[in-house]
Amino acid sequence: MALTTTSATAPTMATTHRPSLRGERHLFSASDDAIVTKQIQGTHTPDGRDFDVKPLMRVVEDGLRRASPTAVVTQHASVELLEDKGHQVESIELLSFTIHRIASEISYKCSGSGNDAHATTVGILHLLSTFDWDAKVVLVMAALANNYGQFGLTAQLHAVNPLAKSIATLKQLPELLEHIEVLRPRLDAVNNLIKALIDVTWCIIEFNELPPEHMGAETPEMQVAVTHIPTAVYWTIRSIIACESQITGLIGLGHDYISATTEAWELSSLAHKVNNIQGHLTKQLDHCRRNIKEKQHWEAFQALERLFDTTHIDNMKILRALFYSKDEHPLIDGVTKKRVSVELLRRKIVMLFISDLDISHEELFVLVQIYNETHHGGQALERRYEVVWLPIIDRHHPWDLTKEERYNRLASDMPWYYPNNPSMIDPAVVRYVRQAWRFDKKPLMVVLDPQGKVVCPNALHMMWIWGSLAFPFTSIREEALWKEEIWRLDLLVDEIDPAIVQAIRDERYICLYGGEDVNWIKQFTSLLRRIAQEVRIPLEMVYVGKSNPKERIKKVINMISTEKLSGYWQDTAMVWFFWVRLESMLHSKMQLHDKSYGIPRHNHNHGAIVPGNYGHSAIVPGNPGHGGIVPGNPHSGHEVPNGLENDQILLEVMSLLSYDSGGHPWAVIAHGSLDLVRYDGRKLLECLGQFETWKDRVEFEGFLPALRGALEPYHTHEHCTRLILPGDAGRIKERVVCAECKKPMEKFVLYQCCND
């Protein structure tokens, strides 16, 4: 370093001839930045040499942050610094000469009179013409660290080290430290500028490390960056020269120079400009990174698509792709709560339970019951299939303690496998699940065969309807089960209520009814009980509520219990399961008829998605309970496929769902399992009110045949209501018609919250 010194005995020190930056303020303008950029582009002729500048920059950053001359270093602290072994740069031997040459050049230019900072900066760029932009700026930063570090080290150690004290005396540093408070604004300005230089240098380095396969020079984002990085490098080197001028000026300074405040302002102006450059580059860097992530996610998504389209000898590649292949033990066994490998699932039927963190208590409770019944206590050797929870987390909201607690509570109730860390599920997997399997809020159960092939896109419908009887939960098995089914009370209630099952065996009369009209419930239960006593039939009445069993239904149940009107299901899980089975029958039947009549499915990348968890729905106006479903365009004039309107199970299920959608009370009265009458509650009540007119027929025909005949006059179509189909809109048909009049219904979409 070239230093200017004077006699130690002089009363005042000669002022170093240091150039001011004031005459060059015009270079801060944006228009002149363009001129400077064009000029310095001519100095850039890289020869292709490449080296990792990050290790060198870490040393530079550490040195610059420690180099402040105002820092106090004790003997103990200096020993700690000597023992620091963290800095090892393999390329330093090759670059040390270049760094020393730059440091000497800058020191020489800054110590002479009439220094032109712009010319010096351009000269340094010519000196480093063969290096890349990130290497240029790191090498000049290394030169600054070299010069500033020598100065700071001497100032810090002069009180504890004899050699440092002698050097400090030669540099007039003791007198400098006597004026430290006067110099503090200038030293703070130097340190603030150095911090800004460190930040912008790292930003330039990070630009150079963007993967070229995703962010090549031809991409618009990189083209914008390429136009700004030369300017950033120029102003970084220019600011380094300003810092070096300050360091040189502090050696052999005079009283007038100590009192000057202009230099601090100049350095602050440079820091402001460098910070603005760094802010702009950071925004552009963030934009590039987002684009890179999107491209990487898209490539991973396409790879996942190819993986599922490929035939495999087992399911390992599929499962590793779904559950983070880099982790050897990505899953937790729900029984032992120990971390396990996906190897335990090799060549097994795997059912992926896909959901978010808003699984209802009822849904999880029933699913666990079905799983435990199938697995006979959970012994691994007896398991016919394995279930793995694949949680889909909304990545637009950060993973926080609340989500973690919710996840852990759900996982603690699951006897099957689940991920150790749900946040490690790859975004490409989430995208594939949402697009290919059309997951949107409502849980799915995707079935993979032992080779990892999807054999059923959603087995939850089968599980709700038939439980373990649906094993191995393939679409072929689903079709076979429906061929064996007829409309019967056992299908409607399954084994939800053992008392009903026993009543069916005893051939008692059973009445299931629903709705929330309290006055109707009181009149209907009282009248039907009186008629049953009069005709001497054993009758059991059970209230089954509505498909959304919230507070209003609980109030109805409490009223029924208090007034002893009938039986009821106090457990909301039973009410939920009754209605979700009906909805599952609807969806399953719709899929079955699609397949039977060759109706193409919607492409998974198109079509409206109506989110729903039995509360979010698609609303379709229709007849109050006499509706059928016909796929197709309602305005196309297509014929109704033969046989669809004769599917009794589908029509009966739609009728019950239609009653529930329109808020109508309803009832099903059965004798045994096969003899059923289902009707709108208001018309049924009116018919029962006219019992005296048809009671004579009961003795000859039986109660249900007589009731069925008495209801014939009430079978009209003039009143229409609505049908709310649970929100799997990708599977809801374009054409929905009334089963009685065959007129198309008009389709709407409703987003409905869980309002009471």
Short mmCIF file of N, CA and C in Angstrom, two decimals, residues 340-470:
data_model
loop_
_atom_site.label_atom_id
_atom_site.label_comp_id
_atom_site.label_asym_id
_atom_site.label_seq_id
_atom_site.Cartn_x
_atom_site.Cartn_y
_atom_site.Cartn_z
N VAL A 340 -40.53 -46.25 9.22
CA VAL A 340 -40.31 -47.44 8.41
C VAL A 340 -40.00 -47.03 6.97
N SER A 341 -39.53 -47.99 6.22
CA SER A 341 -39.22 -47.80 4.80
C SER A 341 -40.41 -48.20 3.95
N VAL A 342 -40.48 -47.66 2.73
CA VAL A 342 -41.53 -48.07 1.81
C VAL A 342 -41.32 -49.51 1.34
N GLU A 343 -40.16 -50.09 1.65
CA GLU A 343 -39.90 -51.49 1.27
C GLU A 343 -40.94 -52.43 1.87
N LEU A 344 -41.53 -52.04 3.00
CA LEU A 344 -42.56 -52.87 3.63
C LEU A 344 -43.80 -53.00 2.75
N LEU A 345 -43.94 -52.12 1.77
CA LEU A 345 -45.12 -52.13 0.91
C LEU A 345 -44.85 -52.77 -0.45
N ARG A 346 -43.68 -53.31 -0.62
CA ARG A 346 -43.31 -53.89 -1.92
C ARG A 346 -44.30 -54.98 -2.33
N ARG A 347 -44.82 -54.83 -3.57
CA ARG A 347 -45.73 -55.81 -4.18
C ARG A 347 -46.96 -56.09 -3.32
N LYS A 348 -47.47 -55.07 -2.66
CA LYS A 348 -48.71 -55.18 -1.92
C LYS A 348 -49.75 -54.25 -2.55
N ILE A 349 -51.01 -54.55 -2.32
CA ILE A 349 -52.06 -53.61 -2.70
C ILE A 349 -51.99 -52.43 -1.75
N VAL A 350 -51.80 -51.26 -2.30
CA VAL A 350 -51.66 -50.05 -1.48
C VAL A 350 -52.80 -49.10 -1.82
N MET A 351 -53.50 -48.68 -0.78
CA MET A 351 -54.59 -47.72 -0.94
C MET A 351 -54.13 -46.38 -0.38
N LEU A 352 -54.09 -45.38 -1.24
CA LEU A 352 -53.63 -44.05 -0.86
C LEU A 352 -54.82 -43.24 -0.37
N PHE A 353 -54.84 -42.98 0.93
CA PHE A 353 -55.88 -42.13 1.50
C PHE A 353 -55.44 -40.68 1.35
N ILE A 354 -56.07 -39.97 0.43
CA ILE A 354 -55.66 -38.61 0.07
C ILE A 354 -56.63 -37.61 0.68
N SER A 355 -56.11 -36.68 1.45
CA SER A 355 -56.96 -35.67 2.09
C SER A 355 -56.11 -34.47 2.48
N ASP A 356 -56.78 -33.40 2.91
CA ASP A 356 -56.08 -32.30 3.55
C ASP A 356 -56.16 -32.51 5.06
N LEU A 357 -55.99 -31.45 5.83
CA LEU A 357 -56.01 -31.59 7.29
C LEU A 357 -57.39 -31.35 7.88
N ASP A 358 -58.40 -31.18 7.02
CA ASP A 358 -59.75 -30.92 7.51
C ASP A 358 -60.64 -32.16 7.40
N ILE A 359 -60.12 -33.29 7.79
CA ILE A 359 -60.91 -34.52 7.79
C ILE A 359 -61.89 -34.46 8.95
N SER A 360 -63.15 -34.79 8.67
CA SER A 360 -64.14 -34.78 9.74
C SER A 360 -63.91 -35.94 10.71
N HIS A 361 -64.30 -35.73 11.94
CA HIS A 361 -64.16 -36.79 12.95
C HIS A 361 -64.95 -38.02 12.53
N GLU A 362 -66.17 -37.81 12.01
CA GLU A 362 -67.02 -38.94 11.63
C GLU A 362 -66.37 -39.76 10.51
N GLU A 363 -65.83 -39.07 9.53
CA GLU A 363 -65.23 -39.76 8.39
C GLU A 363 -64.07 -40.63 8.81
N LEU A 364 -63.18 -40.07 9.62
CA LEU A 364 -62.02 -40.83 10.06
C LEU A 364 -62.43 -41.97 10.98
N PHE A 365 -63.41 -41.73 11.84
CA PHE A 365 -63.87 -42.76 12.77
C PHE A 365 -64.40 -43.99 12.03
N VAL A 366 -65.26 -43.75 11.04
CA VAL A 366 -65.85 -44.87 10.30
C VAL A 366 -64.79 -45.58 9.47
N LEU A 367 -63.89 -44.82 8.85
CA LEU A 367 -62.86 -45.43 8.02
C LEU A 367 -61.93 -46.31 8.87
N VAL A 368 -61.60 -45.86 10.06
CA VAL A 368 -60.75 -46.67 10.96
C VAL A 368 -61.47 -47.95 11.35
N GLN A 369 -62.77 -47.86 11.60
CA GLN A 369 -63.53 -49.07 11.95
C GLN A 369 -63.49 -50.09 10.82
N ILE A 370 -63.72 -49.63 9.60
CA ILE A 370 -63.69 -50.55 8.45
C ILE A 370 -62.31 -51.17 8.31
N TYR A 371 -61.27 -50.35 8.45
CA TYR A 371 -59.89 -50.83 8.32
C TYR A 371 -59.58 -51.89 9.39
N ASN A 372 -59.96 -51.62 10.63
CA ASN A 372 -59.66 -52.56 11.72
C ASN A 372 -60.42 -53.87 11.56
N GLU A 373 -61.66 -53.80 11.08
CA GLU A 373 -62.42 -55.03 10.86
C GLU A 373 -61.77 -55.90 9.79
N THR A 374 -61.21 -55.25 8.79
CA THR A 374 -60.57 -55.98 7.70
C THR A 374 -59.24 -56.58 8.12
N HIS A 375 -58.53 -55.88 9.00
CA HIS A 375 -57.16 -56.30 9.32
C HIS A 375 -57.05 -57.12 10.60
N HIS A 376 -58.16 -57.50 11.17
CA HIS A 376 -58.14 -58.44 12.30
C HIS A 376 -57.15 -58.03 13.38
N GLY A 377 -57.28 -56.82 13.86
CA GLY A 377 -56.40 -56.40 14.94
C GLY A 377 -55.11 -55.77 14.47
N GLY A 378 -54.90 -55.66 13.17
CA GLY A 378 -53.75 -54.91 12.67
C GLY A 378 -52.47 -55.71 12.53
N GLN A 379 -52.52 -57.05 12.59
CA GLN A 379 -51.31 -57.84 12.41
C GLN A 379 -50.84 -57.75 10.96
N ALA A 380 -49.59 -57.36 10.78
CA ALA A 380 -49.07 -57.09 9.44
C ALA A 380 -49.17 -58.30 8.52
N LEU A 381 -48.95 -59.51 9.07
CA LEU A 381 -48.94 -60.70 8.23
C LEU A 381 -50.34 -61.03 7.73
N GLU A 382 -51.39 -60.52 8.40
CA GLU A 382 -52.75 -60.84 8.02
C GLU A 382 -53.38 -59.76 7.15
N ARG A 383 -52.68 -58.70 6.91
CA ARG A 383 -53.26 -57.60 6.17
C ARG A 383 -53.46 -57.97 4.71
N ARG A 384 -54.67 -57.72 4.20
CA ARG A 384 -54.97 -58.02 2.80
C ARG A 384 -54.59 -56.83 1.92
N TYR A 385 -54.49 -55.68 2.50
CA TYR A 385 -54.06 -54.48 1.77
C TYR A 385 -53.48 -53.51 2.79
N GLU A 386 -52.76 -52.51 2.29
CA GLU A 386 -52.18 -51.49 3.16
C GLU A 386 -52.75 -50.12 2.78
N VAL A 387 -52.99 -49.31 3.80
CA VAL A 387 -53.44 -47.94 3.58
C VAL A 387 -52.31 -46.99 3.97
N VAL A 388 -52.08 -46.00 3.13
CA VAL A 388 -51.06 -44.98 3.42
C VAL A 388 -51.72 -43.61 3.25
N TRP A 389 -51.61 -42.80 4.27
CA TRP A 389 -52.16 -41.44 4.19
C TRP A 389 -51.22 -40.56 3.37
N LEU A 390 -51.78 -39.92 2.35
CA LEU A 390 -51.04 -38.96 1.54
C LEU A 390 -51.66 -37.58 1.77
N PRO A 391 -51.17 -36.84 2.77
CA PRO A 391 -51.77 -35.53 3.07
C PRO A 391 -51.37 -34.49 2.04
N ILE A 392 -52.34 -33.73 1.58
CA ILE A 392 -52.11 -32.65 0.60
C ILE A 392 -52.21 -31.33 1.35
N ILE A 393 -51.06 -30.70 1.56
CA ILE A 393 -50.97 -29.49 2.36
C ILE A 393 -50.99 -28.27 1.44
N ASP A 394 -51.74 -27.26 1.82
CA ASP A 394 -51.79 -26.02 1.05
C ASP A 394 -50.47 -25.27 1.23
N ARG A 395 -49.65 -25.23 0.17
CA ARG A 395 -48.33 -24.61 0.26
C ARG A 395 -48.39 -23.08 0.15
N HIS A 396 -49.56 -22.54 -0.09
CA HIS A 396 -49.68 -21.09 -0.11
C HIS A 396 -49.68 -20.51 1.30
N HIS A 397 -49.86 -21.38 2.28
CA HIS A 397 -49.81 -20.96 3.67
C HIS A 397 -48.68 -21.72 4.36
N PRO A 398 -47.87 -21.05 5.15
CA PRO A 398 -46.70 -21.70 5.75
C PRO A 398 -47.08 -22.80 6.73
N TRP A 399 -46.22 -23.79 6.81
CA TRP A 399 -46.39 -24.87 7.78
C TRP A 399 -46.05 -24.32 9.16
N ASP A 400 -47.06 -24.23 10.03
CA ASP A 400 -46.84 -23.62 11.34
C ASP A 400 -47.21 -24.60 12.44
N LEU A 401 -47.12 -24.13 13.68
CA LEU A 401 -47.37 -25.00 14.83
C LEU A 401 -48.81 -25.50 14.85
N THR A 402 -49.75 -24.64 14.44
CA THR A 402 -51.15 -25.04 14.43
C THR A 402 -51.38 -26.20 13.47
N LYS A 403 -50.81 -26.11 12.27
CA LYS A 403 -50.94 -27.19 11.29
C LYS A 403 -50.26 -28.46 11.79
N GLU A 404 -49.10 -28.29 12.39
CA GLU A 404 -48.37 -29.46 12.89
C GLU A 404 -49.17 -30.18 13.97
N GLU A 405 -49.78 -29.42 14.86
CA GLU A 405 -50.59 -30.03 15.92
C GLU A 405 -51.80 -30.74 15.33
N ARG A 406 -52.43 -30.11 14.34
CA ARG A 406 -53.58 -30.72 13.68
C ARG A 406 -53.16 -32.02 12.98
N TYR A 407 -52.03 -31.99 12.30
CA TYR A 407 -51.53 -33.18 11.62
C TYR A 407 -51.25 -34.30 12.62
N ASN A 408 -50.60 -33.97 13.71
CA ASN A 408 -50.25 -34.99 14.70
C ASN A 408 -51.49 -35.59 15.36
N ARG A 409 -52.53 -34.75 15.58
CA ARG A 409 -53.77 -35.28 16.16
C ARG A 409 -54.43 -36.27 15.21
N LEU A 410 -54.48 -35.92 13.94
CA LEU A 410 -55.08 -36.84 12.96
C LEU A 410 -54.26 -38.12 12.84
N ALA A 411 -52.94 -37.98 12.74
CA ALA A 411 -52.07 -39.15 12.57
C ALA A 411 -52.16 -40.08 13.77
N SER A 412 -52.34 -39.53 14.97
CA SER A 412 -52.39 -40.37 16.17
C SER A 412 -53.60 -41.30 16.17
N ASP A 413 -54.65 -40.96 15.39
CA ASP A 413 -55.85 -41.80 15.33
C ASP A 413 -55.81 -42.79 14.17
N MET A 414 -54.74 -42.76 13.38
CA MET A 414 -54.67 -43.61 12.19
C MET A 414 -53.87 -44.88 12.47
N PRO A 415 -54.46 -46.05 12.20
CA PRO A 415 -53.73 -47.31 12.40
C PRO A 415 -52.88 -47.70 11.19
N TRP A 416 -52.92 -46.90 10.12
CA TRP A 416 -52.17 -47.22 8.91
C TRP A 416 -50.91 -46.36 8.82
N TYR A 417 -50.24 -46.40 7.68
CA TYR A 417 -49.00 -45.65 7.50
C TYR A 417 -49.30 -44.19 7.14
N TYR A 418 -48.37 -43.32 7.53
CA TYR A 418 -48.48 -41.91 7.17
C TYR A 418 -47.08 -41.31 7.14
N PRO A 419 -46.88 -40.19 6.42
CA PRO A 419 -45.53 -39.61 6.27
C PRO A 419 -44.98 -39.08 7.59
N ASN A 420 -43.69 -39.24 7.76
CA ASN A 420 -43.03 -38.67 8.92
C ASN A 420 -43.05 -37.14 8.87
N ASN A 421 -42.89 -36.59 7.68
CA ASN A 421 -42.87 -35.14 7.51
C ASN A 421 -43.72 -34.78 6.29
N PRO A 422 -44.95 -34.35 6.49
CA PRO A 422 -45.83 -34.08 5.34
C PRO A 422 -45.34 -32.93 4.47
N SER A 423 -44.53 -32.03 5.03
CA SER A 423 -44.03 -30.91 4.23
C SER A 423 -43.02 -31.36 3.20
N MET A 424 -42.53 -32.62 3.31
CA MET A 424 -41.56 -33.13 2.34
C MET A 424 -42.23 -33.76 1.12
N ILE A 425 -43.56 -33.79 1.10
CA ILE A 425 -44.25 -34.27 -0.10
C ILE A 425 -43.94 -33.30 -1.23
N ASP A 426 -43.41 -33.82 -2.33
CA ASP A 426 -42.96 -32.96 -3.42
C ASP A 426 -44.13 -32.20 -4.04
N PRO A 427 -43.92 -30.92 -4.38
CA PRO A 427 -44.99 -30.15 -5.04
C PRO A 427 -45.50 -30.81 -6.31
N ALA A 428 -44.63 -31.53 -7.01
CA ALA A 428 -45.07 -32.23 -8.22
C ALA A 428 -46.09 -33.32 -7.88
N VAL A 429 -45.92 -33.96 -6.73
CA VAL A 429 -46.88 -34.98 -6.29
C VAL A 429 -48.23 -34.33 -6.00
N VAL A 430 -48.19 -33.19 -5.32
CA VAL A 430 -49.42 -32.46 -5.02
C VAL A 430 -50.13 -32.07 -6.31
N ARG A 431 -49.35 -31.58 -7.25
CA ARG A 431 -49.93 -31.18 -8.55
C ARG A 431 -50.53 -32.38 -9.27
N TYR A 432 -49.84 -33.50 -9.25
CA TYR A 432 -50.35 -34.69 -9.92
C TYR A 432 -51.64 -35.17 -9.27
N VAL A 433 -51.67 -35.17 -7.95
CA VAL A 433 -52.86 -35.62 -7.23
C VAL A 433 -54.06 -34.72 -7.57
N ARG A 434 -53.82 -33.43 -7.65
CA ARG A 434 -54.92 -32.51 -7.93
C ARG A 434 -55.39 -32.60 -9.39
N GLN A 435 -54.46 -32.79 -10.31
CA GLN A 435 -54.83 -32.79 -11.72
C GLN A 435 -55.21 -34.17 -12.23
N ALA A 436 -54.38 -35.17 -11.98
CA ALA A 436 -54.63 -36.50 -12.52
C ALA A 436 -55.76 -37.21 -11.78
N TRP A 437 -55.78 -37.04 -10.45
CA TRP A 437 -56.80 -37.72 -9.64
C TRP A 437 -57.90 -36.78 -9.18
N ARG A 438 -57.82 -35.53 -9.59
CA ARG A 438 -58.85 -34.53 -9.36
C ARG A 438 -59.19 -34.37 -7.88
N PHE A 439 -58.18 -34.38 -7.05
CA PHE A 439 -58.43 -34.12 -5.63
C PHE A 439 -58.69 -32.64 -5.42
N ASP A 440 -59.77 -32.35 -4.72
CA ASP A 440 -60.09 -30.97 -4.37
C ASP A 440 -60.95 -30.98 -3.12
N LYS A 441 -60.31 -31.03 -1.99
CA LYS A 441 -60.95 -30.97 -0.67
C LYS A 441 -61.54 -32.31 -0.23
N LYS A 442 -62.35 -32.91 -1.09
CA LYS A 442 -63.03 -34.14 -0.71
C LYS A 442 -62.06 -35.32 -0.75
N PRO A 443 -61.93 -36.10 0.33
CA PRO A 443 -60.96 -37.20 0.38
C PRO A 443 -61.16 -38.24 -0.72
N LEU A 444 -60.05 -38.85 -1.10
CA LEU A 444 -60.05 -39.92 -2.09
C LEU A 444 -59.33 -41.13 -1.50
N MET A 445 -59.61 -42.29 -2.09
CA MET A 445 -58.87 -43.51 -1.76
C MET A 445 -58.46 -44.15 -3.08
N VAL A 446 -57.25 -43.80 -3.54
CA VAL A 446 -56.74 -44.30 -4.82
C VAL A 446 -56.07 -45.65 -4.57
N VAL A 447 -56.45 -46.65 -5.35
CA VAL A 447 -55.95 -48.01 -5.14
C VAL A 447 -54.87 -48.34 -6.17
N LEU A 448 -53.71 -48.77 -5.67
CA LEU A 448 -52.61 -49.21 -6.51
C LEU A 448 -52.45 -50.72 -6.37
N ASP A 449 -52.31 -51.39 -7.49
CA ASP A 449 -52.09 -52.84 -7.42
C ASP A 449 -50.63 -53.12 -7.05
N PRO A 450 -50.22 -54.37 -6.89
CA PRO A 450 -48.84 -54.67 -6.47
C PRO A 450 -47.76 -54.13 -7.41
N GLN A 451 -48.13 -53.78 -8.63
CA GLN A 451 -47.15 -53.20 -9.56
C GLN A 451 -47.23 -51.67 -9.59
N GLY A 452 -48.06 -51.09 -8.75
CA GLY A 452 -48.17 -49.64 -8.68
C GLY A 452 -49.15 -49.04 -9.66
N LYS A 453 -49.91 -49.86 -10.37
CA LYS A 453 -50.88 -49.37 -11.35
C LYS A 453 -52.17 -48.97 -10.64
N VAL A 454 -52.76 -47.85 -11.05
CA VAL A 454 -54.02 -47.40 -10.48
C VAL A 454 -55.14 -48.31 -10.99
N VAL A 455 -55.78 -49.03 -10.08
CA VAL A 455 -56.87 -49.94 -10.46
C VAL A 455 -58.22 -49.41 -10.01
N CYS A 456 -58.22 -48.34 -9.22
CA CYS A 456 -59.47 -47.68 -8.86
C CYS A 456 -59.14 -46.24 -8.47
N PRO A 457 -59.76 -45.25 -9.14
CA PRO A 457 -59.43 -43.86 -8.84
C PRO A 457 -59.97 -43.37 -7.51
N ASN A 458 -60.96 -44.05 -6.96
CA ASN A 458 -61.49 -43.68 -5.64
C ASN A 458 -62.31 -44.83 -5.08
N ALA A 459 -61.74 -45.54 -4.13
CA ALA A 459 -62.41 -46.70 -3.53
C ALA A 459 -63.22 -46.33 -2.30
N LEU A 460 -63.24 -45.05 -1.92
CA LEU A 460 -64.01 -44.67 -0.73
C LEU A 460 -65.49 -45.01 -0.91
N HIS A 461 -66.01 -44.80 -2.14
CA HIS A 461 -67.42 -45.13 -2.37
C HIS A 461 -67.69 -46.60 -2.07
N MET A 462 -66.81 -47.47 -2.56
CA MET A 462 -66.97 -48.91 -2.30
C MET A 462 -66.84 -49.22 -0.81
N MET A 463 -65.91 -48.56 -0.14
CA MET A 463 -65.71 -48.83 1.29
C MET A 463 -66.92 -48.40 2.10
N TRP A 464 -67.50 -47.24 1.75
CA TRP A 464 -68.68 -46.80 2.50
C TRP A 464 -69.87 -47.72 2.25
N ILE A 465 -69.98 -48.26 1.04
CA ILE A 465 -71.15 -49.08 0.70
C ILE A 465 -71.00 -50.52 1.21
N TRP A 466 -69.86 -51.14 0.90
CA TRP A 466 -69.69 -52.57 1.19
C TRP A 466 -68.60 -52.89 2.21
N GLY A 467 -67.82 -51.93 2.61
CA GLY A 467 -66.75 -52.20 3.57
C GLY A 467 -65.71 -53.15 3.00
N SER A 468 -65.25 -54.08 3.82
CA SER A 468 -64.20 -55.01 3.40
C SER A 468 -64.67 -55.99 2.32
N LEU A 469 -65.98 -56.10 2.14
CA LEU A 469 -66.50 -56.99 1.10
C LEU A 469 -66.06 -56.54 -0.29
N ALA A 470 -65.68 -55.27 -0.42
CA ALA A 470 -65.28 -54.73 -1.72
C ALA A 470 -63.83 -55.07 -2.08
#
